[in-house]
CSV table of C-alpha atoms in Angstrom, one decimal:
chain,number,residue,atom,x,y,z
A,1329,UNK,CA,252.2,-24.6,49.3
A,1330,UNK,CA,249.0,-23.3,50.7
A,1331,UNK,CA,248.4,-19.7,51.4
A,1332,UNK,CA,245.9,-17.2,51.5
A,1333,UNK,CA,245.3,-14.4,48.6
A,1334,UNK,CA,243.0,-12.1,49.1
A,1335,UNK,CA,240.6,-13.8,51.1
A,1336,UNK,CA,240.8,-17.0,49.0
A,1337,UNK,CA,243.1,-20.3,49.9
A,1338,UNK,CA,245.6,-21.2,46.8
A,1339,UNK,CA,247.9,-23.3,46.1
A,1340,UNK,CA,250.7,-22.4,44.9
A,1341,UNK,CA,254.6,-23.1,44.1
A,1342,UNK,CA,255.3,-20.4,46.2
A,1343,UNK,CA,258.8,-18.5,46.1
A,1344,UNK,CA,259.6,-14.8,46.1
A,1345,UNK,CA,256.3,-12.7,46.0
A,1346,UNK,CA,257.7,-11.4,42.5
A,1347,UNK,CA,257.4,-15.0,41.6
A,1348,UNK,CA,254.0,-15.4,43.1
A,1349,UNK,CA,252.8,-12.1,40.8
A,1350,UNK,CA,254.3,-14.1,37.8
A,1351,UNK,CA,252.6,-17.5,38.8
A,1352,UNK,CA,249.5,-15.3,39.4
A,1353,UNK,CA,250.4,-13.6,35.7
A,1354,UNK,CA,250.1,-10.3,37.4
A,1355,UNK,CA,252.1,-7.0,36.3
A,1356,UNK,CA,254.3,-6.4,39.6
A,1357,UNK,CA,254.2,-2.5,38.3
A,1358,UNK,CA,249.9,-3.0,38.7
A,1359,UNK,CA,249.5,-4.0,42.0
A,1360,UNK,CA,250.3,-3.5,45.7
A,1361,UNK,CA,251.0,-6.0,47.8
A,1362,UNK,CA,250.7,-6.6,51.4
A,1363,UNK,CA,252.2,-9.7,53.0
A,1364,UNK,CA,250.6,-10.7,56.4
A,1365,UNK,CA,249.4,-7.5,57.0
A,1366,UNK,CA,252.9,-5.4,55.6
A,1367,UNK,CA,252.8,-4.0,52.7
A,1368,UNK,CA,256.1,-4.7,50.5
A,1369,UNK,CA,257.7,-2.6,48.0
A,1370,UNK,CA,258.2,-3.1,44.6
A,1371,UNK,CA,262.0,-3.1,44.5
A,1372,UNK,CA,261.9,-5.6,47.7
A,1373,UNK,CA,258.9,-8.0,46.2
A,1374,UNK,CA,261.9,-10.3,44.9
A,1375,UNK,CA,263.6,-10.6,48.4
A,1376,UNK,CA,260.6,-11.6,50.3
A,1377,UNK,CA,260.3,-15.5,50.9
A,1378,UNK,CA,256.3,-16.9,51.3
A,1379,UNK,CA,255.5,-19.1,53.4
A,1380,UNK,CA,252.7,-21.4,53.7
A,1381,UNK,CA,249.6,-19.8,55.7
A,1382,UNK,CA,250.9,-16.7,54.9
A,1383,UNK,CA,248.2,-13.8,53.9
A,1384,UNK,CA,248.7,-12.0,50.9
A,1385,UNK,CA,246.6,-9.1,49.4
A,1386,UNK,CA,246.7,-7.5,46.0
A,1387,UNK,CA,245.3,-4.4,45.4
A,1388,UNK,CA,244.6,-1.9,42.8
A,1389,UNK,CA,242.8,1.2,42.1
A,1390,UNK,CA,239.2,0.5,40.2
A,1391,UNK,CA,236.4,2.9,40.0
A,1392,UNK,CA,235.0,5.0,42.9
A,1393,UNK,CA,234.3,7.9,44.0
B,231,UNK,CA,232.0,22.3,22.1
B,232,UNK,CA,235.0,24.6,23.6
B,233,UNK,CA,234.4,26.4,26.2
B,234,UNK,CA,236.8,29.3,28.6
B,235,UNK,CA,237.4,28.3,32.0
B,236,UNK,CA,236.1,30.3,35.0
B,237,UNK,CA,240.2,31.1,35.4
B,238,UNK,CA,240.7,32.3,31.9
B,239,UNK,CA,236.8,34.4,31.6
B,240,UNK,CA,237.0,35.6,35.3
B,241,UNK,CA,239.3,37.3,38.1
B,242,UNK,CA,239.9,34.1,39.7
B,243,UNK,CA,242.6,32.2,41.6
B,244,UNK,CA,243.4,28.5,40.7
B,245,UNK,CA,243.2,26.2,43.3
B,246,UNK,CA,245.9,24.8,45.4
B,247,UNK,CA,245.8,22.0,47.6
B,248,UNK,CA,248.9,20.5,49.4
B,249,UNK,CA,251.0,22.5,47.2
B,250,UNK,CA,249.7,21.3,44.0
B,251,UNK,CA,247.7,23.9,41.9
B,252,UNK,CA,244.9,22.8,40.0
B,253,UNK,CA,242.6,24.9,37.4
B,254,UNK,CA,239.3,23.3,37.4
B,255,UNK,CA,237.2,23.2,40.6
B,256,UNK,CA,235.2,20.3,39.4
B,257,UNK,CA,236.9,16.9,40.8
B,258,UNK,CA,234.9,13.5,39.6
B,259,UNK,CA,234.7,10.2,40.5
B,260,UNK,CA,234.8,7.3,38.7
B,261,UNK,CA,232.3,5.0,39.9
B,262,UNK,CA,228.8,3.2,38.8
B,263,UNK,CA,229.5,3.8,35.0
B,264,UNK,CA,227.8,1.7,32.6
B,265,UNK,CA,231.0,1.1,30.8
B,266,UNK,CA,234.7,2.6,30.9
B,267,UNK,CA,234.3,4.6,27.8
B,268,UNK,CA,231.6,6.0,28.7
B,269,UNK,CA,233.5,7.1,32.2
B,270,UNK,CA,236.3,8.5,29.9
B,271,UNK,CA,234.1,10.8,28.1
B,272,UNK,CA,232.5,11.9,31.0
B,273,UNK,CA,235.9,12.9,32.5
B,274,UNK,CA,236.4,14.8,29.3
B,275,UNK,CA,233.5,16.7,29.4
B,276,UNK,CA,233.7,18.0,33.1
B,277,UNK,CA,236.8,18.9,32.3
B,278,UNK,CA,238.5,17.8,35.9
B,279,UNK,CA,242.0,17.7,36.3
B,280,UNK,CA,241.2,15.6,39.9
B,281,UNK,CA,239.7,11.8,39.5
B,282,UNK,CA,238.9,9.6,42.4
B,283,UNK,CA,239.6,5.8,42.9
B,284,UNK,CA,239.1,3.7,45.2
B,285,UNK,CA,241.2,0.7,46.2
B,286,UNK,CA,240.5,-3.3,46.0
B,287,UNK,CA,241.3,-6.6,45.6
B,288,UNK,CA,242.4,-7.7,42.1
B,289,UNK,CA,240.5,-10.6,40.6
B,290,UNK,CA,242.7,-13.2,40.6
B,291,UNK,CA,240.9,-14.1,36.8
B,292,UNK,CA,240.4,-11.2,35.1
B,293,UNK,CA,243.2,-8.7,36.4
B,294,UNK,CA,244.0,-7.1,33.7
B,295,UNK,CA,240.4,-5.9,32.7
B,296,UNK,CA,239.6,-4.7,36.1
B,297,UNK,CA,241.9,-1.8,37.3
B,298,UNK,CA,240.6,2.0,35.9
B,299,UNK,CA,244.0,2.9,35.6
B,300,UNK,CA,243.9,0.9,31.8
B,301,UNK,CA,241.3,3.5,31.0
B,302,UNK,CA,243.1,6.6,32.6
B,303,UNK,CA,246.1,8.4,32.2
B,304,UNK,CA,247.5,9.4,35.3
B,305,UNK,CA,249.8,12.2,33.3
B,306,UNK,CA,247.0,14.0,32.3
B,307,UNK,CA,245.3,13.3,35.5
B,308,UNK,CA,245.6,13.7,39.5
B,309,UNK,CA,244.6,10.8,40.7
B,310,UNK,CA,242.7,11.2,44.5
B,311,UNK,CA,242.9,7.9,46.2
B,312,UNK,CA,239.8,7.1,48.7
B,313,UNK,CA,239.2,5.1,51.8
B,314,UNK,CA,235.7,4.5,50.5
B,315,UNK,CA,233.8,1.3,52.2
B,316,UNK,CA,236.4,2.0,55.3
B,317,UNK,CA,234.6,1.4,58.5
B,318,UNK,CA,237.4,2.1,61.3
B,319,UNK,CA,240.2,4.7,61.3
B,320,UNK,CA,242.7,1.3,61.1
B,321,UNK,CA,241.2,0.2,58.0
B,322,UNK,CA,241.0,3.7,56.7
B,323,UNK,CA,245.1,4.1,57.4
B,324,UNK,CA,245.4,0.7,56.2
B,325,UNK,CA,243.9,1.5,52.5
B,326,UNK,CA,245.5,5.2,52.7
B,327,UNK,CA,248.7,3.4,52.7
B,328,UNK,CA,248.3,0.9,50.3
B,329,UNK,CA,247.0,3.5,47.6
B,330,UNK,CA,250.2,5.9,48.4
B,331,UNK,CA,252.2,2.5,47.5
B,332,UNK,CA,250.6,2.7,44.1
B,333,UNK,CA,253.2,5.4,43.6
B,334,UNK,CA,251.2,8.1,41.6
B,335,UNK,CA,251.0,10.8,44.6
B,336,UNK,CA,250.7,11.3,48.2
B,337,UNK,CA,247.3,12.3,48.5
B,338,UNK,CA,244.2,10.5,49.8
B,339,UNK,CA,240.5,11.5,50.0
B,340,UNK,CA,240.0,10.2,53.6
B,341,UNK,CA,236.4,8.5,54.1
B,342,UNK,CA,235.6,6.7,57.4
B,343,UNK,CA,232.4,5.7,57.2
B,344,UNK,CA,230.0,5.6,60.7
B,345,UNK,CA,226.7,4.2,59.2
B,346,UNK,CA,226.2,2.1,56.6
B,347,UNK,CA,222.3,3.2,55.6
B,348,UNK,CA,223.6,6.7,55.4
B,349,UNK,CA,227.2,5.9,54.6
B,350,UNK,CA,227.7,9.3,57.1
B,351,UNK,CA,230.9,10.0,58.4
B,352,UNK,CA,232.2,8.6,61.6
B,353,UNK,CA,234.1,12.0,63.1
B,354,UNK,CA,235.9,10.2,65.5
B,355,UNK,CA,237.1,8.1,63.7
B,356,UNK,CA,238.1,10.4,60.9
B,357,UNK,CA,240.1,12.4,63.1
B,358,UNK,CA,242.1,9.5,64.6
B,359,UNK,CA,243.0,8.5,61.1
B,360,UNK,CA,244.1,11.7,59.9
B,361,UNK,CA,246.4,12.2,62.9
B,362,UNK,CA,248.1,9.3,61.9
B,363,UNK,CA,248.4,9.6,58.8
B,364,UNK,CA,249.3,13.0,58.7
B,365,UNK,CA,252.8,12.6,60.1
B,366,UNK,CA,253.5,9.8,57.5
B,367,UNK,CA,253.1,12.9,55.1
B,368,UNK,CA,249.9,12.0,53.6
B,369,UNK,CA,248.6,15.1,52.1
B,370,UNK,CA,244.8,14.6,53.4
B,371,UNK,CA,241.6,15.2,51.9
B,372,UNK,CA,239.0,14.4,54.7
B,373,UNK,CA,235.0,13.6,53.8
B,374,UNK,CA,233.1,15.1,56.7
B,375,UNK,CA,229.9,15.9,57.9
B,376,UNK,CA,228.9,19.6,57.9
B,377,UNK,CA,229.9,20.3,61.1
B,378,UNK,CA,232.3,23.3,61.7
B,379,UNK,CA,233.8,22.0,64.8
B,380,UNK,CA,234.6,19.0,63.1
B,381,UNK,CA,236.3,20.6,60.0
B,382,UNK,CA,237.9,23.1,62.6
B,383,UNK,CA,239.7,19.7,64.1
B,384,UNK,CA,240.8,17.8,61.1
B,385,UNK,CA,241.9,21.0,59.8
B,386,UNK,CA,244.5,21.6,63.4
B,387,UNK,CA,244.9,17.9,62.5
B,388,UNK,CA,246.9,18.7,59.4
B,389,UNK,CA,244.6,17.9,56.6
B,390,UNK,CA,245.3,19.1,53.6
B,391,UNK,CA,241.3,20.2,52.1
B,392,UNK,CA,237.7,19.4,54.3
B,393,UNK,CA,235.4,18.0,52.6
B,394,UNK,CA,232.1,18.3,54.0
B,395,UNK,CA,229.1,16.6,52.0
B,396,UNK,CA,226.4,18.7,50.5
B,397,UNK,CA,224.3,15.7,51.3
B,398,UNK,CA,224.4,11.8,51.6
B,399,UNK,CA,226.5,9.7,49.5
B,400,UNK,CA,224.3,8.8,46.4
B,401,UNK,CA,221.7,10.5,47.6
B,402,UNK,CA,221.4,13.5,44.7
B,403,UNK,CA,219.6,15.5,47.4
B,404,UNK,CA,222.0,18.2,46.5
B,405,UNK,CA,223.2,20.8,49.3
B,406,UNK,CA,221.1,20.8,52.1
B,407,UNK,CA,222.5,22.7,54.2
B,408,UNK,CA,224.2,26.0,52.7
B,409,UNK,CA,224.5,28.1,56.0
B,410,UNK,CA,226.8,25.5,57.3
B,411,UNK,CA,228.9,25.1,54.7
B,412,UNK,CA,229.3,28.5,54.0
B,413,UNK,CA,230.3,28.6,58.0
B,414,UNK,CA,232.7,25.9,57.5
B,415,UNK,CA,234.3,28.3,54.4
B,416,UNK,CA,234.8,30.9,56.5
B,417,UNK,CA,236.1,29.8,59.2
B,418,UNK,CA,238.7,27.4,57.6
B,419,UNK,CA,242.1,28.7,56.1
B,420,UNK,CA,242.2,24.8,54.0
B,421,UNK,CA,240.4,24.4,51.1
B,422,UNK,CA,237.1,23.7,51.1
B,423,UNK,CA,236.0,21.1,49.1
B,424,UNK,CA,232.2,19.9,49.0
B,425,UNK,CA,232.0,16.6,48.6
B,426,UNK,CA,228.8,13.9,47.4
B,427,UNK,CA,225.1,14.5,47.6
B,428,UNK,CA,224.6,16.7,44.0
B,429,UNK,CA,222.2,15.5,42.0
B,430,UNK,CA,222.1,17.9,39.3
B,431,UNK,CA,223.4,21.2,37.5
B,432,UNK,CA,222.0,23.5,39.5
B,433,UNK,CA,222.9,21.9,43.0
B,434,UNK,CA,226.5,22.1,41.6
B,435,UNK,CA,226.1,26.2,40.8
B,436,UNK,CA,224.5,26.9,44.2
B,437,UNK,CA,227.3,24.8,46.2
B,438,UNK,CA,229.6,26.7,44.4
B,439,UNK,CA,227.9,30.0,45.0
B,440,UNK,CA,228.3,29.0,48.9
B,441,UNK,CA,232.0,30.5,48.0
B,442,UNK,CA,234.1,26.9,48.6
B,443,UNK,CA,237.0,26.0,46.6
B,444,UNK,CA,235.7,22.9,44.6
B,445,UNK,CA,233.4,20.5,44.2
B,446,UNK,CA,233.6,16.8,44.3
B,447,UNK,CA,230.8,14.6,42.1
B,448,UNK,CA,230.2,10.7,41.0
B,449,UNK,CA,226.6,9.6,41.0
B,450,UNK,CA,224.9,12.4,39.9
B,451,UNK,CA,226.7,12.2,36.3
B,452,UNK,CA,227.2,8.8,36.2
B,453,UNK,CA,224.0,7.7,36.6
B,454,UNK,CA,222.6,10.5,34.7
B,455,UNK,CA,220.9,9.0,31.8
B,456,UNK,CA,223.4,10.5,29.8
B,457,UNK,CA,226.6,11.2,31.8
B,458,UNK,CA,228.0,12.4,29.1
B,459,UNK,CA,225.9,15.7,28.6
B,460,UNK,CA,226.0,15.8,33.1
B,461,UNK,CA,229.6,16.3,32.9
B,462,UNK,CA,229.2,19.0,30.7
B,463,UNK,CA,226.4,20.3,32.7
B,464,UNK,CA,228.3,20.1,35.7
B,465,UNK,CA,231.4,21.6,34.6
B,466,UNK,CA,229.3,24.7,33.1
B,467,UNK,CA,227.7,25.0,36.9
B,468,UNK,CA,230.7,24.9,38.5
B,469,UNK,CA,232.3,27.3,36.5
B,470,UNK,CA,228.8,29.2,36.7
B,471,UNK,CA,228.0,29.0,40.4
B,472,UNK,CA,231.8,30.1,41.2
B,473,UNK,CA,231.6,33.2,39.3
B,474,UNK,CA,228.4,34.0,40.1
B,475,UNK,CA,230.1,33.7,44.2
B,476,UNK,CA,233.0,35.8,42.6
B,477,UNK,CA,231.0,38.4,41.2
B,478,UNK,CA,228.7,38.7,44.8
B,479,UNK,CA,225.4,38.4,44.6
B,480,UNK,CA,222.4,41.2,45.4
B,481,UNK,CA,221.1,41.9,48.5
B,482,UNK,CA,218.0,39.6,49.0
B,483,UNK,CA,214.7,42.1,49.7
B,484,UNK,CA,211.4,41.1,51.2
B,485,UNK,CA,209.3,43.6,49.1
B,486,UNK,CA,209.7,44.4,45.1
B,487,UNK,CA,211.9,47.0,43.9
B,488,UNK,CA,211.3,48.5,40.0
B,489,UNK,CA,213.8,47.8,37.3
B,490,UNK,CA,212.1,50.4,35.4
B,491,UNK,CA,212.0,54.8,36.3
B,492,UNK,CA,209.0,55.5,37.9
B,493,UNK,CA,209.1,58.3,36.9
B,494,UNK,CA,208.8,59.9,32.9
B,495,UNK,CA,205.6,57.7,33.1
B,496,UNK,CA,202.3,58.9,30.9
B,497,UNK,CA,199.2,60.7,32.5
C-alpha cells in the first residue's frame, strides 16, 4: 500500500505500525511515532491498523542545542 | 585534570528546577560537532549534568547511526528536549509532545522562533505554547528574549525556568545586555537560566556574575577549534563567574583608591 513517511511516499506491505517499524528495520523502543497527526504509544503501536494515504512520522532525538 | 565544583569549594545551593536538583550550572547542547566523540568529550569536560536535543525525522536509511542517544547515556544524563526550528506555538506543542513520548522526562526547553535571520523569539507565540502545554504537565523551560515583562508572563504561565538569551543564537556575541538580565533575576522567583549567544570563557563568568541560576551553551564550544579544551573553559567560568556573584563583588569607583598606606612613606 502507499502511504506517506515522513514527508516521503512508500510503499509498503503495511499492517500494524509495529510491523511497519519492522518492515522499516527500526527499533520501536528508538522512535516516536505519530500517525496522521496522533502520536501512538509504544504499548498501542501493535493495535493500530495503516491505511493507505495515511501520514506517518518517526522521530528521534539527534543533536541540538 | 580534576577539579572541585563551585558546590563542594563554595557556600552554594545546587540548583533545582521542576523538582529535579541538579549540581552543575553549566547545561550544553549537542549540536554542530565535528563528530560524536568529539561531542562526548566535550560533555565530559563541562561537566553538565543537563544536555539538549532536538527532535527529527529519522532517516529512513541510516537510522541507526543518526540518533545522539547511541552516543549518550541518558542515566548519567538529563536530557532537555527542544522545540528548536519551531516557528508557531502548534508546531512548538507538537514537537514538545513528541519528545515527552520519548519517555526519558517531562521537561522541554521551549523555543518558538519569530525570525529566522535572527532566530529571536516570537513572545507571543511562546506564551501561547506554554499555556498549553503547561497543564499537560510539561515541566517548561522557555527561550526568551530579555524582556522582563515577557519572563514575568511565562513565569504566571507556569514555566518551570526563563531562559532569556545573552545574545542571538550562534551569534557568540556573548551577553549583551547584563542590566536586563540581571532585572529579569530579580524579579523572577523561577530559575533563571541564560540561554545561547556566549562565545567564550569569559562571556560565560560575566553571565554568571549577573547572579542567574545556570547557563545554557552549544556553539561557542562546539565550534571552538578545540571544543574539547572550551568545555573545560566554560565549566571553569561558570563555576568562576558564580562564585565570584556569590562572593559580591566591590563597589565600582570613578576615581583611584590606594592599595598601599599612604602613610609610613619616606621623606
Amino acid at each position: 500500500m502507499d502511504v506517506v513517511i515522513n514527508g516521503e511516499h512508500k510503499h509498503i506491505r503495511g499492517g500494524t505500525l509495529l510491523e511497519v517499524l519492522e518492515e522499516l528495520e527500526l527499533d520501536p523502543r528508538a522512535v516516536v511515532v505519530e500517525h496522521n497527526r496522533k502520536i501512538v504509544r509504544r504499548p498501542a503501536l501493535s493495535e493500530v491498523t495503516v491505511a493507505t494515504g495515511d501520514a506517518i512520522e518517526l522521530v528521534h532525538f539527534v543533536g541540538g542545542g | 585534570m580534576p577539579l572541585t565544583t563551585a558546590v563542594e569549594t563554595i557556600r552554594d545551593e545546587p540548583l533545582t528546577i521542576g523538582g529535579r536538583t541538579f549540581q552543575s550550572r553549566l547545561m550544553v547542547g549537542t549540536g554542530k560537532y565535528p563528530d560524536m566523540d568529539t561531542m562526548v568529550h566535550a560533555i565530559e569536560a563541562s561537566g553538565a549534568e543537563v544536555v539538549t536535543v532536538a527532535v527529527r525525522r529519522v532517516n529512513l536509511d541510516r537510522s541507526k547511526e543518526s540518533s545522539v542517544l547511541h552516543f549518550l547515556d541518558p542515566k548519567k544524563i538529563f536530557l532537555l528536549a527542544n522545540t528548536a526550528g519551531c516557528y508557531t506555538a502548534a508546531d512548538a506543542i507538537r514537537y514538545a509532545r513528541l519528545a515527552r513520548e520519548a519517555g526519558f522526562n517531562d521537561f522541554v526547553k521551549l523555543e518558538v522562533i519569530g525570525d529566522e535571520e535572527t532566530l529571536l523569539p516570537d513572545v507571543a507565540g511562546l506564551l501561547e505554547a506554554a499555556k498549553v502545554l503547561v497543564p499537560e504537565g510539561f515541566k517548561v523551560l522557555a527561550y526568551t528574549n530579555e524582556d522582563l515583562v515577557t519572563a514575568l508572563r511565562l513565569e504566571d504561565a507556569g514555566c518551570a525556568a526563563v531562559m532569556p538569551l545573552a545574545s542571538p543564537i550562534g551569534s557568540g556575541l556573548g551577553l549583551l545586555n547584563p542590566f536586563s538580565v540581571r532585572t529579569i533575576k530579580r524579579r523572577l522567583h523561577v530559575p533563571v537560566i541564560v540561554d545561547a549567544g556566549v562565545g567564550t570563557a569569559s562571556d560565560a563568568c560575566v553571565t554568571m556574575e549577573q547572579g542567574v541560576d545556570g547557563i545554557l551553551m552549544n556553539t561557542a564550544i562546539a565550534a571552538a577549534q578545540d571544543p574539547v579544551a572550551m568545555a573545560h573553559a566554560m565549566r571553569l567560568a561558570t563555576i568562576a563567574g558564580r562564585a565570584a556573584f556569590l562572593a559580591g563583588r566591590m563597589q565600582r569607583r570613578e576615581v583611584a583608591m590606594p592599595s598601599s598606606p599612604t602613610k609610613g612613606m619616606l621623606d
